[in-house]
mmCIF file of C-alpha atoms in Angstrom:
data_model
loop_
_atom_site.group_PDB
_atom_site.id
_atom_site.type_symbol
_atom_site.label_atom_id
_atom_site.label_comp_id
_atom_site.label_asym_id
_atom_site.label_seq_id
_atom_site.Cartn_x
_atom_site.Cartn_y
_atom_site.Cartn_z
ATOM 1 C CA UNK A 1 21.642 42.743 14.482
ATOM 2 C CA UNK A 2 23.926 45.264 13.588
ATOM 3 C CA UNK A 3 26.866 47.368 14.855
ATOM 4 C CA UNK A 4 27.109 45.791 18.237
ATOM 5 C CA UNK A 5 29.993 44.183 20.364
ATOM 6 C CA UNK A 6 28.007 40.748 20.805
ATOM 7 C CA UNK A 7 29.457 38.397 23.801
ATOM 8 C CA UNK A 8 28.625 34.742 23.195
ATOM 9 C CA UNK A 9 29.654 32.320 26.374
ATOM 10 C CA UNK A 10 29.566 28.754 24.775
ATOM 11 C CA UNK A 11 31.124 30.598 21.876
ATOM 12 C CA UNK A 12 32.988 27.123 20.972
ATOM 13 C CA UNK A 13 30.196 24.901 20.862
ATOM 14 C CA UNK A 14 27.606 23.939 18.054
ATOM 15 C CA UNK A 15 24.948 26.693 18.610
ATOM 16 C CA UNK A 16 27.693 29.355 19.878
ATOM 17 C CA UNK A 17 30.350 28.703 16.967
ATOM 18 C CA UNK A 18 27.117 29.163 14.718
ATOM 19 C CA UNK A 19 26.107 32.144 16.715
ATOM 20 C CA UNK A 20 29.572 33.864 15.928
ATOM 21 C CA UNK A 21 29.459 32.745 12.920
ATOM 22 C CA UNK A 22 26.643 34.563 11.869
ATOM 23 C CA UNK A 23 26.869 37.460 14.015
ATOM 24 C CA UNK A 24 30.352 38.182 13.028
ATOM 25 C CA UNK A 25 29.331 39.310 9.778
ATOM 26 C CA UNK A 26 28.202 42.797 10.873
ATOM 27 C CA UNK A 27 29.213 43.210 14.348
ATOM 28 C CA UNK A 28 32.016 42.842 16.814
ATOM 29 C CA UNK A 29 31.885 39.232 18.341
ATOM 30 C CA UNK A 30 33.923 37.758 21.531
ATOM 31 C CA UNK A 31 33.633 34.122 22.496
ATOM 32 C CA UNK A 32 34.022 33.029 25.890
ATOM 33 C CA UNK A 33 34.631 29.638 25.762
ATOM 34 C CA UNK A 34 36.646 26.723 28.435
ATOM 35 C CA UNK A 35 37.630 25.023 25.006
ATOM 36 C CA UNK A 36 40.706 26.525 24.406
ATOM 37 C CA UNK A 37 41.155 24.781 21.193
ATOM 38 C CA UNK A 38 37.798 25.678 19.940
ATOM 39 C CA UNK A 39 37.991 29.121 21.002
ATOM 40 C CA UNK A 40 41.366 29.495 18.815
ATOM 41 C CA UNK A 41 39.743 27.181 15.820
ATOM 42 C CA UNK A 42 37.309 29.563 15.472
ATOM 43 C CA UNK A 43 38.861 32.800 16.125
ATOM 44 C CA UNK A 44 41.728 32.166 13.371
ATOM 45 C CA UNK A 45 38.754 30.612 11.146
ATOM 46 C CA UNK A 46 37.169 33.852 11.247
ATOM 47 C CA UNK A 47 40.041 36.645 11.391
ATOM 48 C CA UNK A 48 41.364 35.157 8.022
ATOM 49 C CA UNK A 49 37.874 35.688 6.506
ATOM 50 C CA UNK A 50 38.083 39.501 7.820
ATOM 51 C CA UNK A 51 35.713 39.318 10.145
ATOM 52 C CA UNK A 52 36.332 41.103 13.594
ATOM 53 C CA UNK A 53 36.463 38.065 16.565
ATOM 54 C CA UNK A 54 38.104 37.557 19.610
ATOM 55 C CA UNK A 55 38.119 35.310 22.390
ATOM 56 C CA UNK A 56 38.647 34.482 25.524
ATOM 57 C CA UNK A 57 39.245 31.007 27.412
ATOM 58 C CA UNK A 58 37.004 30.939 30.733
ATOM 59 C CA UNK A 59 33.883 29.196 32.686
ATOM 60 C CA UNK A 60 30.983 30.375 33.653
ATOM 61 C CA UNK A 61 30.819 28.849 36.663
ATOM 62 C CA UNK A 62 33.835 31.375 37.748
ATOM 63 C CA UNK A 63 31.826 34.505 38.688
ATOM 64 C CA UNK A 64 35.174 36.835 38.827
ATOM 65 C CA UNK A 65 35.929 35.245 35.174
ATOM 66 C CA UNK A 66 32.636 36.372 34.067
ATOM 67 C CA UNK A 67 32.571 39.747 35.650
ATOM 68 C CA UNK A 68 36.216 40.397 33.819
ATOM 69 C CA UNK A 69 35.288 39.268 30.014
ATOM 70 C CA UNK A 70 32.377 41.525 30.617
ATOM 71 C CA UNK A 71 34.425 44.387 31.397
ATOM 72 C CA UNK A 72 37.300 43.593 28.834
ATOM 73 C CA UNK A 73 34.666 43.427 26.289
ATOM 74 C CA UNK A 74 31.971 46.130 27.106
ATOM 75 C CA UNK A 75 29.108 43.947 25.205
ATOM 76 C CA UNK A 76 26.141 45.524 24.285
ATOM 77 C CA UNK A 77 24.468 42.218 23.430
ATOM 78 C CA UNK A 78 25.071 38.725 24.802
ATOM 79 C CA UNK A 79 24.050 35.469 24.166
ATOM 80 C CA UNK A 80 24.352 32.607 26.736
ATOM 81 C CA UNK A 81 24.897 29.173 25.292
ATOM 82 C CA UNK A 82 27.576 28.510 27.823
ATOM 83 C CA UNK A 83 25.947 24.764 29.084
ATOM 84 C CA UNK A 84 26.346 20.986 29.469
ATOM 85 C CA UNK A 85 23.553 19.490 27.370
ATOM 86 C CA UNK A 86 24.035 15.810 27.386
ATOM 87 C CA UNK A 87 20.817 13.942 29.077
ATOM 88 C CA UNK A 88 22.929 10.431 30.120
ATOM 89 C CA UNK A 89 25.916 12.202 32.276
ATOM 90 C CA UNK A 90 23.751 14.881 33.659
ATOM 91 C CA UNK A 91 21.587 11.910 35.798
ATOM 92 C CA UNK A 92 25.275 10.453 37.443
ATOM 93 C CA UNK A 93 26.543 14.172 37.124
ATOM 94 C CA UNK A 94 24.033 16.114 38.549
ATOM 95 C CA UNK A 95 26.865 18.667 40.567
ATOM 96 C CA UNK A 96 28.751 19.199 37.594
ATOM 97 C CA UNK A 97 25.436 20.737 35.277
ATOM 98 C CA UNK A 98 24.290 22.732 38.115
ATOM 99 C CA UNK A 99 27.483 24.545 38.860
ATOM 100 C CA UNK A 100 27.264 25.036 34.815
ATOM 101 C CA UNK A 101 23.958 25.141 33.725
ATOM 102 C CA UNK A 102 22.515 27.162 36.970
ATOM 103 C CA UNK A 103 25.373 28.771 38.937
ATOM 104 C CA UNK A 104 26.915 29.825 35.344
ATOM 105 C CA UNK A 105 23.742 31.138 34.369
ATOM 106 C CA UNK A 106 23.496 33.568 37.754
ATOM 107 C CA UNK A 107 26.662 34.629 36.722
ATOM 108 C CA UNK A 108 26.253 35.778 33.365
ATOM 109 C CA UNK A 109 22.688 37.086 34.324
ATOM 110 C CA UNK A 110 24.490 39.054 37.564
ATOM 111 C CA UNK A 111 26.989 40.087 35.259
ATOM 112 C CA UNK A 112 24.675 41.628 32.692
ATOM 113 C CA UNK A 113 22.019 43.186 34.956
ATOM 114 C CA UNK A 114 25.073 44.942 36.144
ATOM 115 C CA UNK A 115 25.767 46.496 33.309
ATOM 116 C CA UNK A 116 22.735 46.579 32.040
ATOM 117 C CA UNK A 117 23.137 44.179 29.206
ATOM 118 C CA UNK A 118 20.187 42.886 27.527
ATOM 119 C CA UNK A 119 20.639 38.551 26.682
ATOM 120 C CA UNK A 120 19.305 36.048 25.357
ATOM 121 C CA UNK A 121 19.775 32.489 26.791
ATOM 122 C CA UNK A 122 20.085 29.739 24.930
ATOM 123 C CA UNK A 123 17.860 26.611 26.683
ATOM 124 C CA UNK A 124 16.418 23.054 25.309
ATOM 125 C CA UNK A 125 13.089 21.703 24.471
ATOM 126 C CA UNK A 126 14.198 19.135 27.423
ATOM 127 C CA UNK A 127 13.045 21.465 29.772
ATOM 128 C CA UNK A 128 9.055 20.850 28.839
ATOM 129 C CA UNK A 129 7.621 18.615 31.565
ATOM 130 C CA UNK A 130 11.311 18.355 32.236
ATOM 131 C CA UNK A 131 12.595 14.941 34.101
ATOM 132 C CA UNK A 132 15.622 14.357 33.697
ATOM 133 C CA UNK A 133 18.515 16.080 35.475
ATOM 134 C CA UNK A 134 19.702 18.316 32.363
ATOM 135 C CA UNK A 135 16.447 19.798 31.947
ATOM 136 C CA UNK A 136 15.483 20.549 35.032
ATOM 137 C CA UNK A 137 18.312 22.742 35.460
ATOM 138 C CA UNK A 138 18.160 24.141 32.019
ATOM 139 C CA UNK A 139 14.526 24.938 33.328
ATOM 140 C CA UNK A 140 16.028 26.846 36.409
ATOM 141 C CA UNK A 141 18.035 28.471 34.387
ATOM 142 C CA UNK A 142 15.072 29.984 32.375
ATOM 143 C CA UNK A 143 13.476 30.960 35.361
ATOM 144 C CA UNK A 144 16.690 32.772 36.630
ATOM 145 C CA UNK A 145 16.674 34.644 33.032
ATOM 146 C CA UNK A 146 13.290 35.198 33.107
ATOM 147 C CA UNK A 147 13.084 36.712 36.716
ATOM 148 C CA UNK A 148 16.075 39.075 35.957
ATOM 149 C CA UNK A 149 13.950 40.619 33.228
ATOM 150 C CA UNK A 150 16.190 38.412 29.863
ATOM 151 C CA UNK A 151 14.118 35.825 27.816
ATOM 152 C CA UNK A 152 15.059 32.574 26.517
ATOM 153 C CA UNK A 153 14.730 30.452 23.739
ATOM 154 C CA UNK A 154 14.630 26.620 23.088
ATOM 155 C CA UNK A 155 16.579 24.570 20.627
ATOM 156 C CA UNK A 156 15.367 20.933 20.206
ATOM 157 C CA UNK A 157 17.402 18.126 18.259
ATOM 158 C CA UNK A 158 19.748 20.426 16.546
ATOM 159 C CA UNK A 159 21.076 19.220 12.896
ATOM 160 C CA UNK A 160 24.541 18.949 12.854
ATOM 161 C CA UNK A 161 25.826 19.516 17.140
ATOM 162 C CA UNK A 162 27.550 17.246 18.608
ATOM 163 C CA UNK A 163 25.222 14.443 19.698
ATOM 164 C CA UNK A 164 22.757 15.291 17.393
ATOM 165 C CA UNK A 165 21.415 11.979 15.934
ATOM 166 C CA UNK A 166 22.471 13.913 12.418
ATOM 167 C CA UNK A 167 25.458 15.261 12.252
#
């Protein structure tokens, strides 16, 4: 991927930080992140490298949020990695990961069909004969993305993110 302005929502966490990490290198990249302090971490990180990133602080689960990075920004390629992703919370939790994990996906994918956008989301191997809160949503999600015409991709037990067993 080159010469794009690349939107990343979970831009602050372990995929998305390696996401603009990567991406960064030969494109434009904007995180949208509710971590303010990893949203700044990373954007300083990676201005005094060279490399052109910005960010802005936000949730997905706030529709008119979404709607404005997108037309601040102008992506032409976005990644959604915007999620909670802990198993354990998720079953006492269960509100809090669908406003995230399903209402914030409908509002990136609204956002993007909009302007017609293509994205990739970023989803879990817990979703596979999912039963436990997290993945079923994560599984609604891809079903969301995947009936709006996007595709999705799963991570498993990533080396190195928070709560991986190696990190």
């Amino acid at each position: 991927m080159q010469d794009n302005r690349v939107l990343i929502t979970g831009g602050a966490g372990s995929i998305g930080s390696e996401l603009v990490r990567q991406l960064a290198v030969n494109n434009s990249v904007h995180i949208f992140d509710q971590n303010e302090t990893g949203v700044v971490d990373l954007v300083e990180e990676l201005r005094a490298a060279g490399l052109n990133v910005t960010g802005t602080i936000g949730d997905v689960r706030d529709g008119e949020s979404v709607r404005n990075v997108f037309m601040l920004t102008k992506p032409t390629f976005v990644f959604h990695a915007a999620a909670l992703k802990h198993v354990s919370p998720a079953e006492i939790l269960a509100d809090e990961y669908v406003k995230t994990n399903v209402l914030g996906t409908i509002s990136v994918v609204k956002a993007c069909t909009l302007l017609n956008v293509p994205m990739v989301n970023i989803s879990t191997d817990k979703v596979v004969q999912a039963e436990c809160i997290m993945g079923i949503t994560k599984k609604l999600a891809e079903k969301i993305v995947r009936n709006a015409g996007f595709i999705s991709v799963r991570f498993g037990n990533v080396l190195g993110s928070r709560g991986s067993l190696v990190s």
